[in-house]
């Protein structure tokens, strides 16, 4: 299995920070985060993953989970110095950044970490007013920009030959400038001259991850990503999603065996089922139902203030939204098809946000993960600790050893780079000569 962890220092379960021992007072400091990162590395996980938002919309609704308390690139650079083997995946939006800056930041992180950087590619649906834009562009525009954005970033990484740095003390040349090339990219959204102003990343290309299960999201992810994060709470739908992803990867001319599909899982792990259930009940007791109502209203962009808590959200409310995001589609299935009341949906969202939720012993949780993995519903999981730090410690100290004992996960790191952990080759690149001979393959 591939196993990464979504780092949420305040816990994935809403309001789990209220639990004694949460170290909530230390957020957004570095020492607490370092303890989580080093715990993950001791468990030999493939990577730490940091999501990101660049607005305070959810924070103003009282949501302490989906926030930007830790800016990914600066945070991962700090953690690079406090870890040595675990991968470092950070989110940066293609909607609210520029390719040159992103290429440079990721190349820098890859150098500082000796080849452990990864980029979670997202488009943004909110926050545009913080960047001088009045409205959110339509999804099709955002995804066209994203595809072009990735193309430019990869070309910039390839604008230096691997052997460009010669450090020739006798001649006084640190760099052979014949082994750099402009990219002279001109597209629908960007015009970028290049080359990058730093050497090619140690991995060649840092690992690319994409999070999104909508049609445009799947098209982007299957065309460029090395790993695809997804919310798949239902086993049968996970099987369908996995098969669709692999087919689309193949249709894009890529090897489907080299692209990891990683659904999220939120495991409450304990020595006994009774203890796991008791922890789950305790976590639910911290929830503010009216705050949860406001959060779901915000997720959907629909006013639910007058809806009775013990009634499902009517289908008419979803029809107001227009094109549903993949997460909104999950809310609709649970409300309209499964009949969950608003109250039940609030509690479901609080614990899982559309991911698979399970409370049980290490063996019980491992059984579920093994079933999904061996039946080709996934290639591994993105682990979401329901509460921190103890909930994550239980995952690392109880669940991971169970998976190791079954031969489903490594006991030691065998590689030093994130590409190595995922079994991905490095695309070596050496060039010299005239400008006409140096056209980046990615732009042909």
Tab-separated table of C-alpha atoms in Angstrom:
chain	number	residue	atom	x	y	z
A	1	UNK	CA	0.000	0.000	0.000
A	2	UNK	CA	0.858	3.635	-0.404
A	3	UNK	CA	0.082	5.428	2.863
A	4	UNK	CA	0.193	9.188	3.275
A	5	UNK	CA	-1.311	11.286	6.040
A	6	UNK	CA	-3.350	14.467	5.791
A	7	UNK	CA	-1.858	16.613	8.554
A	8	UNK	CA	-4.592	18.328	10.551
A	9	UNK	CA	-3.021	19.320	13.878
A	10	UNK	CA	-6.437	20.185	15.358
A	11	UNK	CA	-7.801	16.791	14.247
A	12	UNK	CA	-9.907	15.708	11.295
A	13	UNK	CA	-13.067	15.268	13.366
A	14	UNK	CA	-14.657	18.681	13.876
A	15	UNK	CA	-14.048	20.075	17.362
A	16	UNK	CA	-11.865	17.110	18.372
A	17	UNK	CA	-9.386	19.704	19.659
A	18	UNK	CA	-11.665	20.016	22.695
A	19	UNK	CA	-10.489	16.583	23.849
A	20	UNK	CA	-7.976	16.731	26.719
A	21	UNK	CA	-4.401	16.389	25.496
A	22	UNK	CA	-5.063	17.915	22.096
A	23	UNK	CA	-2.193	20.468	22.315
A	24	UNK	CA	-4.566	22.901	20.578
A	25	UNK	CA	-2.818	25.848	22.214
A	26	UNK	CA	0.339	25.063	20.197
A	27	UNK	CA	-1.249	25.577	16.772
A	28	UNK	CA	0.156	26.988	14.483
A	29	UNK	CA	3.557	26.408	16.087
A	30	UNK	CA	6.332	24.174	14.772
A	31	UNK	CA	7.274	21.946	17.722
A	32	UNK	CA	3.895	20.177	17.907
A	33	UNK	CA	3.873	19.767	14.140
A	34	UNK	CA	7.376	18.326	14.261
A	35	UNK	CA	6.216	15.674	16.711
A	36	UNK	CA	3.449	14.622	14.305
A	37	UNK	CA	5.855	14.573	11.351
A	38	UNK	CA	8.435	12.520	13.180
A	39	UNK	CA	5.731	10.121	14.366
A	40	UNK	CA	4.685	9.616	10.739
A	41	UNK	CA	8.281	9.079	9.672
A	42	UNK	CA	8.868	6.533	12.447
A	43	UNK	CA	5.859	4.618	11.071
A	44	UNK	CA	7.545	4.708	7.605
A	45	UNK	CA	4.624	6.487	5.947
A	46	UNK	CA	5.199	7.615	2.377
A	47	UNK	CA	4.400	11.285	2.859
A	48	UNK	CA	2.942	14.088	4.905
A	49	UNK	CA	0.221	15.959	3.023
A	50	UNK	CA	-0.825	19.547	3.735
A	51	UNK	CA	-4.001	20.954	2.234
A	52	UNK	CA	-4.492	24.684	1.959
A	53	UNK	CA	-7.025	27.449	1.559
A	54	UNK	CA	-6.208	31.099	0.900
A	55	UNK	CA	-9.302	32.649	2.425
A	56	UNK	CA	-11.007	32.732	5.813
A	57	UNK	CA	-14.525	31.815	4.645
A	58	UNK	CA	-14.736	28.513	6.526
A	59	UNK	CA	-12.796	29.895	9.483
A	60	UNK	CA	-15.389	32.634	9.913
A	61	UNK	CA	-18.043	29.900	10.134
A	62	UNK	CA	-16.129	28.460	13.092
A	63	UNK	CA	-14.551	25.611	11.121
A	64	UNK	CA	-11.102	24.911	12.570
A	65	UNK	CA	-10.363	22.017	10.235
A	66	UNK	CA	-10.446	23.385	6.683
A	67	UNK	CA	-8.228	26.409	7.124
A	68	UNK	CA	-4.870	27.853	6.210
A	69	UNK	CA	-3.250	27.945	9.644
A	70	UNK	CA	-0.147	26.302	8.156
A	71	UNK	CA	1.007	27.666	4.788
A	72	UNK	CA	2.286	24.526	3.027
A	73	UNK	CA	5.566	25.585	1.416
A	74	UNK	CA	7.067	27.399	4.396
A	75	UNK	CA	5.819	24.672	6.743
A	76	UNK	CA	7.222	21.822	4.657
A	77	UNK	CA	10.550	23.629	4.299
A	78	UNK	CA	10.764	23.781	8.094
A	79	UNK	CA	9.817	20.100	8.409
A	80	UNK	CA	12.388	19.164	5.781
A	81	UNK	CA	15.045	20.128	8.310
A	82	UNK	CA	13.430	18.018	11.057
A	83	UNK	CA	12.840	14.833	9.052
A	84	UNK	CA	15.001	12.826	6.664
A	85	UNK	CA	12.984	10.264	4.687
A	86	UNK	CA	9.269	11.024	4.619
A	87	UNK	CA	7.758	12.749	1.565
A	88	UNK	CA	6.491	16.340	1.830
A	89	UNK	CA	3.377	17.102	-0.261
A	90	UNK	CA	1.936	20.605	-0.270
A	91	UNK	CA	-1.101	22.151	-1.924
A	92	UNK	CA	-0.747	25.150	-4.225
A	93	UNK	CA	-3.591	26.471	-6.328
A	94	UNK	CA	-3.267	26.907	-10.068
A	95	UNK	CA	-6.024	29.533	-9.886
A	96	UNK	CA	-4.304	31.970	-7.527
A	97	UNK	CA	-0.599	31.522	-8.253
A	98	UNK	CA	1.794	31.893	-11.186
A	99	UNK	CA	3.720	28.980	-12.720
A	100	UNK	CA	7.176	30.506	-12.306
A	101	UNK	CA	6.771	31.019	-8.568
A	102	UNK	CA	5.299	27.545	-8.028
A	103	UNK	CA	8.042	25.860	-10.090
A	104	UNK	CA	10.664	27.725	-8.096
A	105	UNK	CA	9.139	27.011	-4.680
A	106	UNK	CA	8.771	23.302	-5.373
A	107	UNK	CA	12.255	23.036	-6.846
A	108	UNK	CA	13.606	24.767	-3.742
A	109	UNK	CA	11.700	22.409	-1.417
A	110	UNK	CA	12.966	19.431	-3.391
A	111	UNK	CA	16.567	20.613	-3.018
A	112	UNK	CA	16.200	21.428	0.691
A	113	UNK	CA	14.665	18.000	1.389
A	114	UNK	CA	16.999	15.988	-0.871
A	115	UNK	CA	14.212	14.911	-3.183
A	116	UNK	CA	11.101	14.569	-1.033
A	117	UNK	CA	8.810	17.274	-2.464
A	118	UNK	CA	5.337	16.759	-3.889
A	119	UNK	CA	2.728	19.154	-5.264
A	120	UNK	CA	-0.991	18.715	-4.707
A	121	UNK	CA	-2.507	20.444	-7.750
A	122	UNK	CA	-5.844	22.139	-7.103
A	123	UNK	CA	-8.073	24.730	-8.646
A	124	UNK	CA	-9.771	27.165	-6.266
A	125	UNK	CA	-13.482	27.785	-5.853
A	126	UNK	CA	-13.177	30.586	-3.286
A	127	UNK	CA	-10.820	33.365	-2.230
A	128	UNK	CA	-10.584	35.222	-5.539
A	129	UNK	CA	-11.559	38.498	-3.866
A	130	UNK	CA	-8.306	38.288	-1.893
A	131	UNK	CA	-6.391	38.402	-5.169
A	132	UNK	CA	-8.031	41.328	-6.899
A	133	UNK	CA	-10.706	39.317	-8.725
A	134	UNK	CA	-14.378	39.982	-8.274
A	135	UNK	CA	-15.847	36.612	-9.253
A	136	UNK	CA	-14.896	32.943	-9.298
A	137	UNK	CA	-14.167	31.781	-12.863
A	138	UNK	CA	-16.293	28.865	-14.123
A	139	UNK	CA	-14.869	25.350	-13.540
A	140	UNK	CA	-14.036	24.734	-17.204
A	141	UNK	CA	-11.877	27.875	-17.280
A	142	UNK	CA	-10.142	26.979	-14.025
A	143	UNK	CA	-9.265	23.494	-15.269
A	144	UNK	CA	-7.991	24.731	-18.639
A	145	UNK	CA	-5.753	27.130	-16.757
A	146	UNK	CA	-4.634	24.300	-14.458
A	147	UNK	CA	-3.612	22.041	-17.353
A	148	UNK	CA	-1.580	24.834	-18.940
A	149	UNK	CA	-0.137	25.780	-15.551
A	150	UNK	CA	1.239	22.258	-14.960
A	151	UNK	CA	2.644	22.183	-18.477
A	152	UNK	CA	4.609	25.380	-17.844
A	153	UNK	CA	5.868	24.247	-14.426
A	154	UNK	CA	7.194	20.994	-15.856
A	155	UNK	CA	8.883	22.862	-18.718
A	156	UNK	CA	10.571	25.171	-16.210
A	157	UNK	CA	11.877	22.205	-14.214
A	158	UNK	CA	13.282	20.896	-17.495
A	159	UNK	CA	14.937	24.183	-18.423
A	160	UNK	CA	18.173	23.108	-16.724
A	161	UNK	CA	20.178	20.084	-17.813
A	162	UNK	CA	20.934	17.717	-14.928
A	163	UNK	CA	24.629	18.403	-15.464
A	164	UNK	CA	24.389	22.195	-15.737
A	165	UNK	CA	26.209	22.780	-12.423
A	166	UNK	CA	29.891	22.016	-13.032
A	167	UNK	CA	31.537	23.864	-10.083
A	168	UNK	CA	34.802	24.142	-12.040
A	169	UNK	CA	37.133	26.019	-9.712
A	170	UNK	CA	39.961	26.136	-12.222
A	171	UNK	CA	37.939	27.890	-14.922
A	172	UNK	CA	35.877	29.872	-12.462
A	173	UNK	CA	32.581	28.558	-13.853
A	174	UNK	CA	30.036	27.221	-11.364
A	175	UNK	CA	27.490	26.815	-14.140
A	176	UNK	CA	27.625	25.843	-17.814
A	177	UNK	CA	25.144	28.321	-19.271
A	178	UNK	CA	24.911	26.297	-22.506
A	179	UNK	CA	23.026	23.740	-20.429
A	180	UNK	CA	20.155	26.108	-19.646
A	181	UNK	CA	17.379	26.979	-22.065
A	182	UNK	CA	14.493	29.422	-22.204
A	183	UNK	CA	11.102	27.828	-22.678
A	184	UNK	CA	9.447	30.770	-24.485
A	185	UNK	CA	5.991	29.487	-23.647
A	186	UNK	CA	2.954	31.351	-24.949
A	187	UNK	CA	-0.487	29.912	-24.262
A	188	UNK	CA	-4.051	30.871	-23.475
A	189	UNK	CA	-3.276	31.929	-19.903
A	190	UNK	CA	0.486	32.337	-19.579
A	191	UNK	CA	3.504	33.744	-21.367
A	192	UNK	CA	6.686	32.567	-19.660
A	193	UNK	CA	10.192	33.064	-21.002
A	194	UNK	CA	12.227	30.958	-18.596
A	195	UNK	CA	14.547	29.384	-17.783
A	196	UNK	CA	14.089	28.747	-14.069
A	197	UNK	CA	16.618	30.537	-11.876
A	198	UNK	CA	17.749	27.462	-9.930
A	199	UNK	CA	19.023	23.986	-10.823
A	200	UNK	CA	16.723	21.149	-11.795
A	201	UNK	CA	15.050	19.447	-8.797
A	202	UNK	CA	16.746	16.317	-7.409
A	203	UNK	CA	13.701	14.245	-8.428
A	204	UNK	CA	13.671	15.806	-11.893
A	205	UNK	CA	9.972	16.453	-11.374
A	206	UNK	CA	8.641	16.567	-7.812
A	207	UNK	CA	5.762	14.120	-7.377
A	208	UNK	CA	2.449	15.450	-8.727
A	209	UNK	CA	-0.749	14.772	-6.794
A	210	UNK	CA	-4.265	15.836	-7.735
A	211	UNK	CA	-7.295	15.955	-5.471
A	212	UNK	CA	-10.704	15.935	-7.115
A	213	UNK	CA	-13.278	13.449	-8.303
A	214	UNK	CA	-15.371	15.580	-10.656
A	215	UNK	CA	-15.174	15.017	-14.403
A	216	UNK	CA	-12.718	17.886	-15.052
A	217	UNK	CA	-10.744	16.956	-11.954
A	218	UNK	CA	-10.402	13.344	-13.077
A	219	UNK	CA	-9.370	14.472	-16.568
A	220	UNK	CA	-6.612	16.647	-15.118
A	221	UNK	CA	-5.439	14.105	-12.564
A	222	UNK	CA	-5.297	11.143	-14.925
A	223	UNK	CA	-3.342	13.167	-17.488
A	224	UNK	CA	-0.581	14.475	-15.183
A	225	UNK	CA	-0.714	13.145	-11.603
A	226	UNK	CA	1.392	10.436	-9.986
A	227	UNK	CA	-1.227	10.030	-7.257
A	228	UNK	CA	-4.915	10.924	-7.045
A	229	UNK	CA	-6.602	11.788	-3.755
A	230	UNK	CA	-10.329	11.137	-3.617
A	231	UNK	CA	-13.271	10.964	-1.198
A	232	UNK	CA	-14.908	7.549	-1.637
A	233	UNK	CA	-17.019	6.478	1.346
A	234	UNK	CA	-18.822	3.705	-0.566
A	235	UNK	CA	-17.022	0.500	-1.585
A	236	UNK	CA	-18.905	-0.128	-4.843
A	237	UNK	CA	-18.455	3.456	-5.990
A	238	UNK	CA	-14.778	3.255	-5.052
A	239	UNK	CA	-14.400	0.230	-7.324
A	240	UNK	CA	-16.019	2.164	-10.174
A	241	UNK	CA	-13.904	5.259	-9.557
A	242	UNK	CA	-10.694	3.235	-9.451
A	243	UNK	CA	-11.507	1.449	-12.721
A	244	UNK	CA	-12.445	4.751	-14.377
A	245	UNK	CA	-9.202	6.406	-13.236
A	246	UNK	CA	-7.037	3.581	-14.507
A	247	UNK	CA	-8.855	3.535	-17.843
A	248	UNK	CA	-8.462	7.296	-18.248
A	249	UNK	CA	-4.749	7.114	-17.358
A	250	UNK	CA	-4.286	4.495	-20.042
A	251	UNK	CA	-6.247	6.556	-22.567
A	252	UNK	CA	-3.902	9.469	-21.798
A	253	UNK	CA	-0.989	7.287	-22.926
A	254	UNK	CA	0.349	6.698	-19.429
A	255	UNK	CA	1.031	3.526	-17.420
A	256	UNK	CA	-1.921	3.024	-15.031
A	257	UNK	CA	0.257	0.937	-12.717
A	258	UNK	CA	2.335	4.030	-11.967
A	259	UNK	CA	-0.569	6.225	-10.816
A	260	UNK	CA	-1.761	5.710	-7.241
A	261	UNK	CA	-5.454	6.131	-6.383
A	262	UNK	CA	-5.685	7.042	-2.700
A	263	UNK	CA	-9.070	7.499	-1.005
A	264	UNK	CA	-9.177	9.108	2.405
A	265	UNK	CA	-9.923	7.086	5.524
A	266	UNK	CA	-10.685	8.363	9.037
A	267	UNK	CA	-9.898	5.504	11.452
A	268	UNK	CA	-10.646	5.611	15.179
A	269	UNK	CA	-8.334	2.857	16.411
A	270	UNK	CA	-8.392	1.199	19.842
A	271	UNK	CA	-7.424	-2.099	21.443
A	272	UNK	CA	-11.098	-3.130	21.699
A	273	UNK	CA	-14.249	-2.342	19.755
A	274	UNK	CA	-15.880	-1.061	22.942
A	275	UNK	CA	-13.084	1.467	23.470
A	276	UNK	CA	-13.190	2.591	19.809
A	277	UNK	CA	-16.944	3.126	20.019
A	278	UNK	CA	-16.557	5.076	23.262
A	279	UNK	CA	-13.971	7.369	21.663
A	280	UNK	CA	-16.264	7.894	18.664
A	281	UNK	CA	-19.127	8.875	20.980
A	282	UNK	CA	-16.863	11.246	22.879
A	283	UNK	CA	-15.760	12.955	19.665
A	284	UNK	CA	-19.388	13.406	18.585
A	285	UNK	CA	-20.216	14.967	21.949
A	286	UNK	CA	-17.963	17.924	21.159
A	287	UNK	CA	-19.978	18.943	18.113
A	288	UNK	CA	-22.057	22.127	17.981
A	289	UNK	CA	-25.067	21.174	15.836
A	290	UNK	CA	-25.986	24.725	14.849
A	291	UNK	CA	-22.409	25.430	13.877
A	292	UNK	CA	-22.574	22.244	11.802
A	293	UNK	CA	-25.739	23.478	10.097
A	294	UNK	CA	-23.934	26.694	9.168
A	295	UNK	CA	-20.956	24.753	7.821
A	296	UNK	CA	-23.065	22.530	5.568
A	297	UNK	CA	-25.000	25.572	4.358
A	298	UNK	CA	-21.666	27.123	3.467
A	299	UNK	CA	-20.438	23.967	1.720
A	300	UNK	CA	-23.559	23.886	-0.428
A	301	UNK	CA	-24.142	27.621	-0.807
A	302	UNK	CA	-27.764	27.002	0.227
A	303	UNK	CA	-29.680	28.523	3.149
A	304	UNK	CA	-30.624	25.681	5.527
A	305	UNK	CA	-31.482	27.877	8.508
A	306	UNK	CA	-35.198	26.982	8.407
A	307	UNK	CA	-34.834	23.249	7.724
A	308	UNK	CA	-35.874	20.927	10.549
A	309	UNK	CA	-32.871	19.028	11.890
A	310	UNK	CA	-34.667	15.688	11.661
A	311	UNK	CA	-35.584	16.032	7.980
A	312	UNK	CA	-33.306	15.281	5.005
A	313	UNK	CA	-32.115	18.134	2.808
A	314	UNK	CA	-34.664	18.109	-0.042
A	315	UNK	CA	-33.512	17.435	-3.583
A	316	UNK	CA	-34.830	20.887	-4.554
A	317	UNK	CA	-32.098	22.461	-2.426
A	318	UNK	CA	-29.415	20.650	-4.418
A	319	UNK	CA	-31.035	21.682	-7.694
A	320	UNK	CA	-30.335	25.318	-6.720
A	321	UNK	CA	-26.597	24.659	-6.889
A	322	UNK	CA	-26.317	23.841	-10.572
A	323	UNK	CA	-23.164	21.834	-11.239
A	324	UNK	CA	-22.390	19.876	-8.059
A	325	UNK	CA	-18.805	19.434	-6.917
A	326	UNK	CA	-17.772	15.868	-6.075
A	327	UNK	CA	-18.143	16.626	-2.349
A	328	UNK	CA	-21.572	18.228	-2.844
A	329	UNK	CA	-22.614	15.136	-4.827
A	330	UNK	CA	-21.739	12.998	-1.794
A	331	UNK	CA	-23.965	15.196	0.382
A	332	UNK	CA	-26.787	14.760	-2.127
A	333	UNK	CA	-26.458	10.953	-2.219
A	334	UNK	CA	-26.512	10.755	1.556
A	335	UNK	CA	-29.496	13.114	1.883
A	336	UNK	CA	-31.652	12.210	-1.118
A	337	UNK	CA	-30.742	8.587	-1.837
A	338	UNK	CA	-29.854	7.336	1.657
A	339	UNK	CA	-32.312	9.539	3.552
A	340	UNK	CA	-29.925	10.993	6.136
A	341	UNK	CA	-31.527	13.823	8.076
A	342	UNK	CA	-29.809	17.172	8.359
A	343	UNK	CA	-28.783	16.270	11.924
A	344	UNK	CA	-27.302	12.949	10.775
A	345	UNK	CA	-25.531	14.665	7.886
A	346	UNK	CA	-24.041	17.225	10.275
A	347	UNK	CA	-22.576	14.431	12.405
A	348	UNK	CA	-21.441	12.490	9.336
A	349	UNK	CA	-19.713	15.548	7.898
A	350	UNK	CA	-18.116	16.327	11.238
A	351	UNK	CA	-16.397	12.969	11.418
A	352	UNK	CA	-15.608	12.203	7.780
A	353	UNK	CA	-16.192	15.123	5.348
A	354	UNK	CA	-17.228	12.534	2.769
A	355	UNK	CA	-14.397	10.058	3.403
A	356	UNK	CA	-14.595	6.517	4.744
A	357	UNK	CA	-15.052	6.495	8.521
A	358	UNK	CA	-14.416	3.441	10.686
A	359	UNK	CA	-14.048	2.843	14.415
A	360	UNK	CA	-12.536	-0.455	15.511
A	361	UNK	CA	-9.558	-2.530	16.515
A	362	UNK	CA	-6.372	-2.573	14.425
A	363	UNK	CA	-7.507	-5.884	12.924
A	364	UNK	CA	-10.984	-4.570	12.079
A	365	UNK	CA	-9.653	-1.444	10.384
A	366	UNK	CA	-6.913	-3.406	8.589
A	367	UNK	CA	-9.520	-5.886	7.318
A	368	UNK	CA	-11.413	-3.053	5.635
A	369	UNK	CA	-8.257	-1.526	4.170
A	370	UNK	CA	-7.021	-4.904	2.931
A	371	UNK	CA	-10.367	-5.637	1.261
A	372	UNK	CA	-10.300	-2.326	-0.621
A	373	UNK	CA	-6.640	-2.697	-1.562
A	374	UNK	CA	-6.747	-6.314	-2.748
A	375	UNK	CA	-10.006	-5.922	-4.671
A	376	UNK	CA	-8.614	-2.925	-6.582
A	377	UNK	CA	-10.735	-0.231	-5.034
A	378	UNK	CA	-7.521	1.689	-4.251
A	379	UNK	CA	-3.715	1.562	-4.232
A	380	UNK	CA	-3.487	2.714	-0.636
A	381	UNK	CA	-4.960	5.425	1.560
A	382	UNK	CA	-4.604	8.977	2.771
A	383	UNK	CA	-4.854	8.606	6.551
A	384	UNK	CA	-6.877	11.294	8.331
A	385	UNK	CA	-6.276	11.259	12.084
A	386	UNK	CA	-9.656	11.924	13.752
A	387	UNK	CA	-7.955	13.631	16.708
A	388	UNK	CA	-4.404	14.657	17.496
A	389	UNK	CA	-1.893	13.791	18.697
A	390	UNK	CA	-3.245	10.640	20.391
A	391	UNK	CA	-5.498	9.591	17.502
A	392	UNK	CA	-2.583	9.717	15.085
A	393	UNK	CA	-0.344	7.883	17.565
A	394	UNK	CA	-2.921	5.083	17.629
A	395	UNK	CA	-2.783	4.883	13.827
A	396	UNK	CA	1.024	4.740	13.840
A	397	UNK	CA	1.455	2.452	16.863
A	398	UNK	CA	-1.493	0.077	16.414
A	399	UNK	CA	-2.816	0.140	12.848
A	400	UNK	CA	0.404	0.434	10.832
A	401	UNK	CA	2.077	-2.522	12.637
A	402	UNK	CA	-1.021	-4.607	11.849
A	403	UNK	CA	-0.670	-3.735	8.160
A	404	UNK	CA	3.058	-4.512	8.323
A	405	UNK	CA	2.374	-7.891	9.934
A	406	UNK	CA	0.088	-8.740	7.013
A	407	UNK	CA	2.763	-7.811	4.483
A	408	UNK	CA	0.705	-4.882	3.221
A	409	UNK	CA	3.127	-2.098	4.132
A	410	UNK	CA	6.868	-1.596	4.428
A	411	UNK	CA	8.744	-2.047	7.703
A	412	UNK	CA	11.680	0.133	6.649
A	413	UNK	CA	12.295	2.804	4.044
A	414	UNK	CA	14.156	1.411	1.053
A	415	UNK	CA	14.490	4.691	-0.865
A	416	UNK	CA	15.346	8.272	0.036
A	417	UNK	CA	13.108	10.250	-2.335
A	418	UNK	CA	9.337	10.478	-2.562
A	419	UNK	CA	9.495	9.189	-6.136
A	420	UNK	CA	11.474	6.257	-4.795
A	421	UNK	CA	8.879	5.507	-2.101
A	422	UNK	CA	6.198	5.369	-4.816
A	423	UNK	CA	8.272	3.262	-7.207
A	424	UNK	CA	8.489	6.047	-9.781
A	425	UNK	CA	11.498	6.508	-12.048
A	426	UNK	CA	13.333	9.800	-12.335
A	427	UNK	CA	13.239	11.375	-15.810
A	428	UNK	CA	16.902	12.173	-16.383
A	429	UNK	CA	17.576	15.136	-18.648
A	430	UNK	CA	20.862	16.208	-20.249
A	431	UNK	CA	21.196	18.600	-23.129
A	432	UNK	CA	23.578	21.073	-24.724
A	433	UNK	CA	24.023	22.672	-28.105
A	434	UNK	CA	22.069	25.185	-30.108
A	435	UNK	CA	18.722	26.644	-29.102
A	436	UNK	CA	16.889	24.728	-31.857
A	437	UNK	CA	18.072	21.447	-30.356
A	438	UNK	CA	16.837	22.355	-26.923
A	439	UNK	CA	13.060	22.519	-27.316
A	440	UNK	CA	11.579	21.028	-24.156
A	441	UNK	CA	9.770	17.797	-24.943
A	442	UNK	CA	6.872	18.858	-22.735
A	443	UNK	CA	6.154	21.812	-25.040
A	444	UNK	CA	6.439	20.050	-28.405
